[in-house]
Short mmCIF file of C-alpha atoms in Angstrom, two decimals:
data_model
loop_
_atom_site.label_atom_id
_atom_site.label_comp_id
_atom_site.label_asym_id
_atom_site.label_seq_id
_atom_site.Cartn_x
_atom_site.Cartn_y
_atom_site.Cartn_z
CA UNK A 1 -26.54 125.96 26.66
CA UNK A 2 -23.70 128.48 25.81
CA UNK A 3 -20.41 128.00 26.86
CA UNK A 4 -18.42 130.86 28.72
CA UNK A 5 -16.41 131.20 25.38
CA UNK A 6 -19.82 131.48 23.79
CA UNK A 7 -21.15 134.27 25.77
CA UNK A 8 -18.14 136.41 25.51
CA UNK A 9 -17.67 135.72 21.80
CA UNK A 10 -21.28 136.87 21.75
CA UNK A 11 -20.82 139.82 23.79
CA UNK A 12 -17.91 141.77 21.75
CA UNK A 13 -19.87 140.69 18.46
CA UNK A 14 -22.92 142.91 19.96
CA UNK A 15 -20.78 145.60 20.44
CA UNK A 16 -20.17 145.31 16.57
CA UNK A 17 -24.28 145.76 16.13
CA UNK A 18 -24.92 147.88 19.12
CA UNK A 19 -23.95 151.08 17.17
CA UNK A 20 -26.07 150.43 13.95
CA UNK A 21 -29.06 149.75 15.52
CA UNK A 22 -28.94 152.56 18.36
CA UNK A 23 -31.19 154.49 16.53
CA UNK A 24 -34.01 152.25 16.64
CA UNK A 25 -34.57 152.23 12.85
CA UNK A 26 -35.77 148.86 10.86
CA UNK A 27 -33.56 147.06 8.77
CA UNK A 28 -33.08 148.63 5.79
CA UNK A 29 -30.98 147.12 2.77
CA UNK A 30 -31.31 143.22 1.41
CA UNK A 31 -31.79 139.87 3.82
CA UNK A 32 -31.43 136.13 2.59
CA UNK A 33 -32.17 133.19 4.44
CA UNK A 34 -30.20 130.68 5.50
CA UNK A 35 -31.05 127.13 6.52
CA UNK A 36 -28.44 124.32 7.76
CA UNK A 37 -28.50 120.82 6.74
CA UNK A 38 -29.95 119.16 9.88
CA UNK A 39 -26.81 117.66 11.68
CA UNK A 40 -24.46 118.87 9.55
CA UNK A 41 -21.96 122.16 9.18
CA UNK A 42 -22.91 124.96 11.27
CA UNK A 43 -23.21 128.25 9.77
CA UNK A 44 -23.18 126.34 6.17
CA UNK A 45 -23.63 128.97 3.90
CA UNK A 46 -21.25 131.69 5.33
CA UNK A 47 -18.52 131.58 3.45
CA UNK A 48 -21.19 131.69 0.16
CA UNK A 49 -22.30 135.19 1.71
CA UNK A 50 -18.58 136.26 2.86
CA UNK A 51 -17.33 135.57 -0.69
CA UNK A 52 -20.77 137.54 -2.19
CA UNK A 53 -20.41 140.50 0.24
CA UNK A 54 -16.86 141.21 -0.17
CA UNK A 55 -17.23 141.34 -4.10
CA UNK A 56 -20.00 143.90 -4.09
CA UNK A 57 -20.64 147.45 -2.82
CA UNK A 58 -24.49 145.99 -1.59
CA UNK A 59 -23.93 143.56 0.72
CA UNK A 60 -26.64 140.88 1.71
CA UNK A 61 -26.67 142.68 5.39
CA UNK A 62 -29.94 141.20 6.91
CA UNK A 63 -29.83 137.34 7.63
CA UNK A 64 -32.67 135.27 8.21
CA UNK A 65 -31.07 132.52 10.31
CA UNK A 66 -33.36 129.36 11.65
CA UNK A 67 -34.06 129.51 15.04
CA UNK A 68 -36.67 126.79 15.57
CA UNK A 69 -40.06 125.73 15.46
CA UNK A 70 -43.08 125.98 18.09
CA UNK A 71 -44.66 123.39 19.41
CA UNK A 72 -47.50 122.77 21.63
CA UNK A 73 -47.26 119.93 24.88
CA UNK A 74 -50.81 120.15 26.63
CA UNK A 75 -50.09 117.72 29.24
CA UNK A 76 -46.45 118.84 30.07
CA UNK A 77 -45.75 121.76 32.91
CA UNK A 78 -44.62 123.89 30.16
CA UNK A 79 -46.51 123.23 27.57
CA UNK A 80 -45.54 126.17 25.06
CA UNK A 81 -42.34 125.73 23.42
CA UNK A 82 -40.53 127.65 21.07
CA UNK A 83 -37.04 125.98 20.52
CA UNK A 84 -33.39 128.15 19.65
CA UNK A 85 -31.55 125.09 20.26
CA UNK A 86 -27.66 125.57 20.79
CA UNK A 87 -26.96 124.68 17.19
CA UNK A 88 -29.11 127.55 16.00
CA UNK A 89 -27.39 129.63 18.12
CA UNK A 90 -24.17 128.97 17.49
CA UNK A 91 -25.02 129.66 13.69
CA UNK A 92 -26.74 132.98 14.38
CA UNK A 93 -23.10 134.04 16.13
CA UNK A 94 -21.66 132.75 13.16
CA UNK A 95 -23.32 134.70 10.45
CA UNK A 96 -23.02 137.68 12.27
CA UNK A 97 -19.48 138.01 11.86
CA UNK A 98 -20.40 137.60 8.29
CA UNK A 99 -18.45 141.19 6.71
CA UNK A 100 -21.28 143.06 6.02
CA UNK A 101 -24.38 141.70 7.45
CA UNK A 102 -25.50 144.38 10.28
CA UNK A 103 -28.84 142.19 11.19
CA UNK A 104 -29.60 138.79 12.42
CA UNK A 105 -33.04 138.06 12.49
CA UNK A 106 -34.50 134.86 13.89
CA UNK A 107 -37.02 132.37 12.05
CA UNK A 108 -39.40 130.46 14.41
CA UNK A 109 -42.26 128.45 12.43
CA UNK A 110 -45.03 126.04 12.74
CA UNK A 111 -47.67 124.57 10.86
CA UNK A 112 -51.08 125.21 12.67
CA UNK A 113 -52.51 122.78 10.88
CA UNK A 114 -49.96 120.05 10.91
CA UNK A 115 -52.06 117.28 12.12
CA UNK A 116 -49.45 116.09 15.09
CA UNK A 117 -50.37 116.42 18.42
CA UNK A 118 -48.17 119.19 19.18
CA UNK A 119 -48.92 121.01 16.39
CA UNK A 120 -49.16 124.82 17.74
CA UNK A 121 -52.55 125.16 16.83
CA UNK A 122 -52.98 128.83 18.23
CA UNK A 123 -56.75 128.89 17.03
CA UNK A 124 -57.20 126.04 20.18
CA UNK A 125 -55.62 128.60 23.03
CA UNK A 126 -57.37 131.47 25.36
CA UNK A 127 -56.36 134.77 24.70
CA UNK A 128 -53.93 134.21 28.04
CA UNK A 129 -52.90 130.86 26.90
CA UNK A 130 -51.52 132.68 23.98
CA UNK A 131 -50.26 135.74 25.59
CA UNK A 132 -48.16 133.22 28.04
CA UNK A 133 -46.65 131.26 24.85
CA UNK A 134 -45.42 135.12 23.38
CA UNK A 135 -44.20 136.01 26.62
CA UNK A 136 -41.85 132.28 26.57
CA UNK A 137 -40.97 133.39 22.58
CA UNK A 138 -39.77 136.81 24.01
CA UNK A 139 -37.75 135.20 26.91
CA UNK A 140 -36.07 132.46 24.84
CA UNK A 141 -34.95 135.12 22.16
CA UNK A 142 -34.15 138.15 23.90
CA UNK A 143 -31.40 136.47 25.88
CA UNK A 144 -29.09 136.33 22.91
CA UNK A 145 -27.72 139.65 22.75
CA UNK A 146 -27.27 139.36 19.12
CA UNK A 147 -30.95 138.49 17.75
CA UNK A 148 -31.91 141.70 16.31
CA UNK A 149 -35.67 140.77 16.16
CA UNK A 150 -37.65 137.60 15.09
CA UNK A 151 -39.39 136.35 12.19
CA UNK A 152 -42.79 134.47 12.76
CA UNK A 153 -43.83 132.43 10.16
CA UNK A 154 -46.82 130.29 11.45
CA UNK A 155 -48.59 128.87 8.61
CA UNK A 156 -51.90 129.08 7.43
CA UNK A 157 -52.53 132.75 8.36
CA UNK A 158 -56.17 132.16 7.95
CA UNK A 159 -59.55 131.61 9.73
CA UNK A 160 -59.97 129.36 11.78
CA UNK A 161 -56.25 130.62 13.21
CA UNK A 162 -55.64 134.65 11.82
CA UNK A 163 -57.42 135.97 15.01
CA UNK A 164 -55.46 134.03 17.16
CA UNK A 165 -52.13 134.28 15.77
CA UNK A 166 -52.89 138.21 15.54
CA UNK A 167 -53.41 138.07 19.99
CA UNK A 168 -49.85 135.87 20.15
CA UNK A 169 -47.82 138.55 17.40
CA UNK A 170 -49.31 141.77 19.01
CA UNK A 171 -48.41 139.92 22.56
CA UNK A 172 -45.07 139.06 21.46
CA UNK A 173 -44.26 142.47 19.76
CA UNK A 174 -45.25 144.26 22.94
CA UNK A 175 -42.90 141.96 24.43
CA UNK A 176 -39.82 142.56 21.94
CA UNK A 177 -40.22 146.66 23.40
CA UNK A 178 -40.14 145.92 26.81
CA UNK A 179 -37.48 145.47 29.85
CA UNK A 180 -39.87 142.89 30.80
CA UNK A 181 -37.66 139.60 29.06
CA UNK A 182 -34.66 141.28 28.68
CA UNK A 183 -35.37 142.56 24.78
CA UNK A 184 -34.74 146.23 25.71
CA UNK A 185 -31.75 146.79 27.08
CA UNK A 186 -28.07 148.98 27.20
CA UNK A 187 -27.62 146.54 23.73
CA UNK A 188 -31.16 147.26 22.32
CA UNK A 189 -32.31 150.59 23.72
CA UNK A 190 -35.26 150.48 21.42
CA UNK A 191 -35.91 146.88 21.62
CA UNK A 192 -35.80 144.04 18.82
CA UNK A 193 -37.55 143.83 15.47
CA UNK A 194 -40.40 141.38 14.91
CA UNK A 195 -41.50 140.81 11.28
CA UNK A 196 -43.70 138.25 9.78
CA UNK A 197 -43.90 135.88 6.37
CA UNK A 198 -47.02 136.22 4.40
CA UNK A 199 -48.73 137.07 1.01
CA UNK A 200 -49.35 140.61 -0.17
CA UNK A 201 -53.76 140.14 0.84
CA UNK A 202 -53.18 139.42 4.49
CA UNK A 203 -51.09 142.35 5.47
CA UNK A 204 -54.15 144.17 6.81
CA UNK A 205 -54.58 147.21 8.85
CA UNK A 206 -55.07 144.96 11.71
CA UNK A 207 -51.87 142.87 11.22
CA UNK A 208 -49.26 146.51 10.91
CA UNK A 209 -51.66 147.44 14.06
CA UNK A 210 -50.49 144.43 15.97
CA UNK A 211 -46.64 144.33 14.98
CA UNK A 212 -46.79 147.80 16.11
CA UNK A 213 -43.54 150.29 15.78
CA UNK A 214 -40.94 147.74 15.60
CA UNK A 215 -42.45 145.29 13.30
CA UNK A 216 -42.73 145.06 9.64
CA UNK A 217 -44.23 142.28 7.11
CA UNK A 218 -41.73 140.22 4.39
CA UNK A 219 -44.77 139.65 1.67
CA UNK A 220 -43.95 136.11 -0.44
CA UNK A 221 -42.80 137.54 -3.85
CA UNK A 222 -42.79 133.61 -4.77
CA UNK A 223 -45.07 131.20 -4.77
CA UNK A 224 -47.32 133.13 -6.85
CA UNK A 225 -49.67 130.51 -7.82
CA UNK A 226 -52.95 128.66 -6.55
CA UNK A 227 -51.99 125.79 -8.83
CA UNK A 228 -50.57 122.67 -7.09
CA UNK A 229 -47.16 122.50 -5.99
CA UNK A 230 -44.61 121.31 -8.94
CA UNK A 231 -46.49 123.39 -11.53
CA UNK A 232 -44.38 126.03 -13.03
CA UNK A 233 -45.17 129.89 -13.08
CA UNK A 234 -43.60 130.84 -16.62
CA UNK A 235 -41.46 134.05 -16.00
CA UNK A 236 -44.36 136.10 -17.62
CA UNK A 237 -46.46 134.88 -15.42
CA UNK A 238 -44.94 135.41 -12.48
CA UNK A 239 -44.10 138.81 -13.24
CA UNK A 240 -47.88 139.54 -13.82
CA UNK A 241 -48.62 138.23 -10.21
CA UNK A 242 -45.87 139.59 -8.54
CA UNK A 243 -46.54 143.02 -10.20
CA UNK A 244 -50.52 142.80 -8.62
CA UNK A 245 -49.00 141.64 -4.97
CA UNK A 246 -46.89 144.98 -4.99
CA UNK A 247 -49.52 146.64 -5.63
CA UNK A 248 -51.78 145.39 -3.08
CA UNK A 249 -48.63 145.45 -0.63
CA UNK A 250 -48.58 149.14 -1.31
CA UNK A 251 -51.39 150.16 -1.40
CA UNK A 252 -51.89 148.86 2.26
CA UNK A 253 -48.74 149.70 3.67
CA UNK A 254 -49.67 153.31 2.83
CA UNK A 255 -52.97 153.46 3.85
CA UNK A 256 -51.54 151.99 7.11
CA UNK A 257 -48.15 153.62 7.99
CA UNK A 258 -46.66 150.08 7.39
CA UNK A 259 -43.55 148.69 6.62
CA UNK A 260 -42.53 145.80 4.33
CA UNK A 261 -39.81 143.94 2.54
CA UNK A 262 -39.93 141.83 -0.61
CA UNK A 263 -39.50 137.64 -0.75
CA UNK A 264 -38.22 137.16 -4.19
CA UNK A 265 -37.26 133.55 -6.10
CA UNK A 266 -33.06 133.61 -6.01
CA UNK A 267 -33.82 129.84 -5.69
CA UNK A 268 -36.47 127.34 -6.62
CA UNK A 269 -40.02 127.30 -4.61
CA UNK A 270 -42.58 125.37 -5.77
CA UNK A 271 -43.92 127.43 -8.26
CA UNK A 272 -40.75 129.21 -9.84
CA UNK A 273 -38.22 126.44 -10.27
CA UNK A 274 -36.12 125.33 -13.32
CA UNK A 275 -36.56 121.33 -11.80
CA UNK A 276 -38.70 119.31 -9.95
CA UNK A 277 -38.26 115.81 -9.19
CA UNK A 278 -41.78 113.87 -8.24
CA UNK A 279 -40.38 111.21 -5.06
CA UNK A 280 -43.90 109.18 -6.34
CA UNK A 281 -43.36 109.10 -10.72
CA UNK A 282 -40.05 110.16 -10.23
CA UNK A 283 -40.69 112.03 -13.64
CA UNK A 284 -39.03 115.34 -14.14
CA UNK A 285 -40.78 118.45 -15.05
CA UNK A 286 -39.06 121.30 -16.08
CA UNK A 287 -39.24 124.90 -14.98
CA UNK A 288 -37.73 128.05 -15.97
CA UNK A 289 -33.92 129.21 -15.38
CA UNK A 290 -34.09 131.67 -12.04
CA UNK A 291 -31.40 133.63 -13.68
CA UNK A 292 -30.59 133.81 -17.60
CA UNK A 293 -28.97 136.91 -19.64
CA UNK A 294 -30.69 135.84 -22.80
CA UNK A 295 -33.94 133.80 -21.84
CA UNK A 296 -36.93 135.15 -19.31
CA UNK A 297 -36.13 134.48 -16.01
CA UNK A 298 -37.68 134.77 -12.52
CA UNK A 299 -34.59 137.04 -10.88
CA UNK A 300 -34.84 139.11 -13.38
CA UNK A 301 -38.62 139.65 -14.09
CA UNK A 302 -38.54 140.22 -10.26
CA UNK A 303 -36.24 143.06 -10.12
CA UNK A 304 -37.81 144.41 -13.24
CA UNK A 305 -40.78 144.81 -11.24
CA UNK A 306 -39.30 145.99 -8.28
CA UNK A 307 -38.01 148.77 -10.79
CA UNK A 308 -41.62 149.43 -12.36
CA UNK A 309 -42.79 150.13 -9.00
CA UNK A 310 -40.19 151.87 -7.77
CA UNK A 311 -40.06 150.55 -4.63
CA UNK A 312 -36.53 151.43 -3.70
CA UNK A 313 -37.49 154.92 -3.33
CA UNK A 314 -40.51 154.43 -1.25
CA UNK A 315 -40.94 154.69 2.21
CA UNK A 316 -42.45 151.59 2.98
CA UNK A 317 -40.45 149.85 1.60
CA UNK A 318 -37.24 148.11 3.14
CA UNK A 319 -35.96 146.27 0.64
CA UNK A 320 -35.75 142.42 -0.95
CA UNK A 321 -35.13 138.92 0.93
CA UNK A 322 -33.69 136.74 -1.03
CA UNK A 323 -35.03 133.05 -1.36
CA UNK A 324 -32.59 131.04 0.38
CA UNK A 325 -30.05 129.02 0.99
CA UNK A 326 -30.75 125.16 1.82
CA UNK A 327 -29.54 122.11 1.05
CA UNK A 328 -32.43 120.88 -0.60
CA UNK A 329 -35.64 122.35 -1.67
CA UNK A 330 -38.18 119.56 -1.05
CA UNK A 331 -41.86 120.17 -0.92
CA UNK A 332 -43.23 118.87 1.57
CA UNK A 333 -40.04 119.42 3.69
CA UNK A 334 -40.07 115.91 4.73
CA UNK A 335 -40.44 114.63 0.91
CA UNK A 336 -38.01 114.08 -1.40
CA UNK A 337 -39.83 116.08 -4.08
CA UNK A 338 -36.90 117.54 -4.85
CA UNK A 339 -36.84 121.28 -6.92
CA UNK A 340 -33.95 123.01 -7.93
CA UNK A 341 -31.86 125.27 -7.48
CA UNK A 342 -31.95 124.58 -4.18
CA UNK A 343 -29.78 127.69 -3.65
CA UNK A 344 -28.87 130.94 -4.95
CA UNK A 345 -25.65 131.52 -6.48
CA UNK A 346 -25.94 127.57 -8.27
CA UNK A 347 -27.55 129.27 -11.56
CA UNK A 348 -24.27 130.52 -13.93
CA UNK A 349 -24.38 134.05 -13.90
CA UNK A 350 -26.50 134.75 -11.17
CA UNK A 351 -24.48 135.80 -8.47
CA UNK A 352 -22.66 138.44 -10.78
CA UNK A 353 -25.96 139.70 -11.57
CA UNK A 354 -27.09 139.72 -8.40
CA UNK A 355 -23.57 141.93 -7.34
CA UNK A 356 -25.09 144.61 -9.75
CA UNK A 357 -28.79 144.98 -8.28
CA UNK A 358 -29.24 144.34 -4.81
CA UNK A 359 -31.13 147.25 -3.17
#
């Protein structure tokens, strides 16, 4: 729960956003995001983007801040839950006074097909049982004044659950333009944003139809592979597959009057990394430096594409998101299979390159 401090810090930071997004427009510009070390510093990476946006004319101005995680309690009176616990909170406020960052967009996730009992398997709901669960997501967000929209990243998006997360995100986008929760209002005339994580094939005409005017896709430009997790994409080869997912992100996002932004490797995920650490062998395997001014790298093959396609001056296209900031990069997150960097700016040289190219 907030504190009165809380809610009036909160209140004069809005007024801070309230003019740039008046106009209803999406996000434009470059987004990172940001994950805390569970119990520890709140806000943990702020003064790594204060000290990167005050050196550059491009700030990072979009930040992807955990919110929380969905989970399903079928025997409970409320059953649907979507958590922005206090900490989160407290650490959205935080970035937001960030200089430069005009956006603060919520993350809530899930694995569908996580095994526990309150996994939030959508693909097991009615159509109203899933409606209900957006209209809770809407409620819990919209009353913090300074979420700009939400990010949905329920994984797999794929049968047996892509029709039903498709009923909860057109639902919940709905929601996000309505007085109904509280999401439009004298701070959000227009309403909030609602975007959502995926790879370039999914974002079909059917998934821009349901995220509707406010919403827009972030397409994975990492984790370019269908090899197991730990096996390294050389930079050659990730270019090559990140050069075909633009394409295909393009190409729909035309034909469909959609809107997108660009996940690109300014850390390790499993596929682009320069380390990972099996927990089981413990053996080593080595990747490929995210960031090198004489040797391929994944940073820069990734902006070299984004230049080959010329993405910055299309319309579709709103610009990169920068994978992220964490503590650790462990795959699974509950592992210690451990791949590095497990943060931008940890690479030498990186962050000054990154100064000269953001969009």
């Amino acid at each position: 729960m907030m504190t009165m401090g809380m809610t009036l810090a909160v209140l004069f930071l809005a007024v801070l956003f309230v003019s740039h997004h008046a106009s209803g427009a999406l996000p434009r510009g470059t987004g990172t995001w940001v994950y805390d070390e569970k119990n520890g510093q709140t806000a943990m990476w702020a003064q790594n983007l204060t000290g990167f946006n005050t050196r550059t004319s491009k700030p990072i101005n979009i930040v992807f801040s955990y919110g929380g995680d969905m989970e399903y309690y079928p025997g409970s009176s409320n059953p649907y839950q979507t958590y922005f616990s206090a900490e989160s909170q407290e650490a959205a406020m935080a970035y937001s006074k960030v200089p430069g960052v005009q956006s603060i967009i919520t993350v809530v996730d899930g694995r569908m097909d996580g095994g526990q009992d309150w996994s939030p398997d959508l693909s097991k709901l009615t159509p109203v049982q899933l409606q209900t669960w957006a209209n809770v997501t809407a409620a819990t967000y919209c009353n913090n004044v300074l979420v700009s929209g939400i990010q949905i990243d329920l994984e797999p998006f794929r049968p047996p659950y892509e029709d039903a997360t498709l009923v909860f995100l057109k639902q919940l986008a709905a929601n996000l333009i309505s007085e109904t929760f509280g999401c439009v209002n004298s701070w959000w005339p227009t309403g909030r944003f609602i975007s959502v994580f995926m790879f370039a094939e999914a974002a079909t005409e059917v998934v821009f139809s349901a995220l509707g005017p406010n919403g827009f896709v972030i397409v994975s430009g990492y984790d370019l592979s269908t090899a197991p997790p730990g096996t390294p994409l050389t930079p050659q080869q990730y270019r090559t597959n990140l050069d075909a997912a633009i394409k295909t992100i393009l190409a729909s996002a035309r034909a469909y009057n959609g809107k997108f932004m660009l996940g690109i490797p300014a850390a390790a995920s499993t596929h682009e990394f320069t380390t990972y650490v099996d927990q089981d062998t413990g053996i080593v395997k080595q990747g490929y430096p995210m960031y090198s001014a004489t040797a391929d790298s994944y940073i820069v093959e990734a902006y070299g594409a984004i230049k080959a396609n010329n993405l910055t001056s299309t319309a579709a296209y709103l610009g990169e998101a920068l994978w992220g900031f964490s503590a650790k990069m462990a795959y699974p997150s509950n592992s210690n299979n451990l791949f590095t960097p497990s943060s931008p700016f940890l690479t030498p040289g990186e962050e000054d390159y990154l100064t000269k190219r953001l969009s």
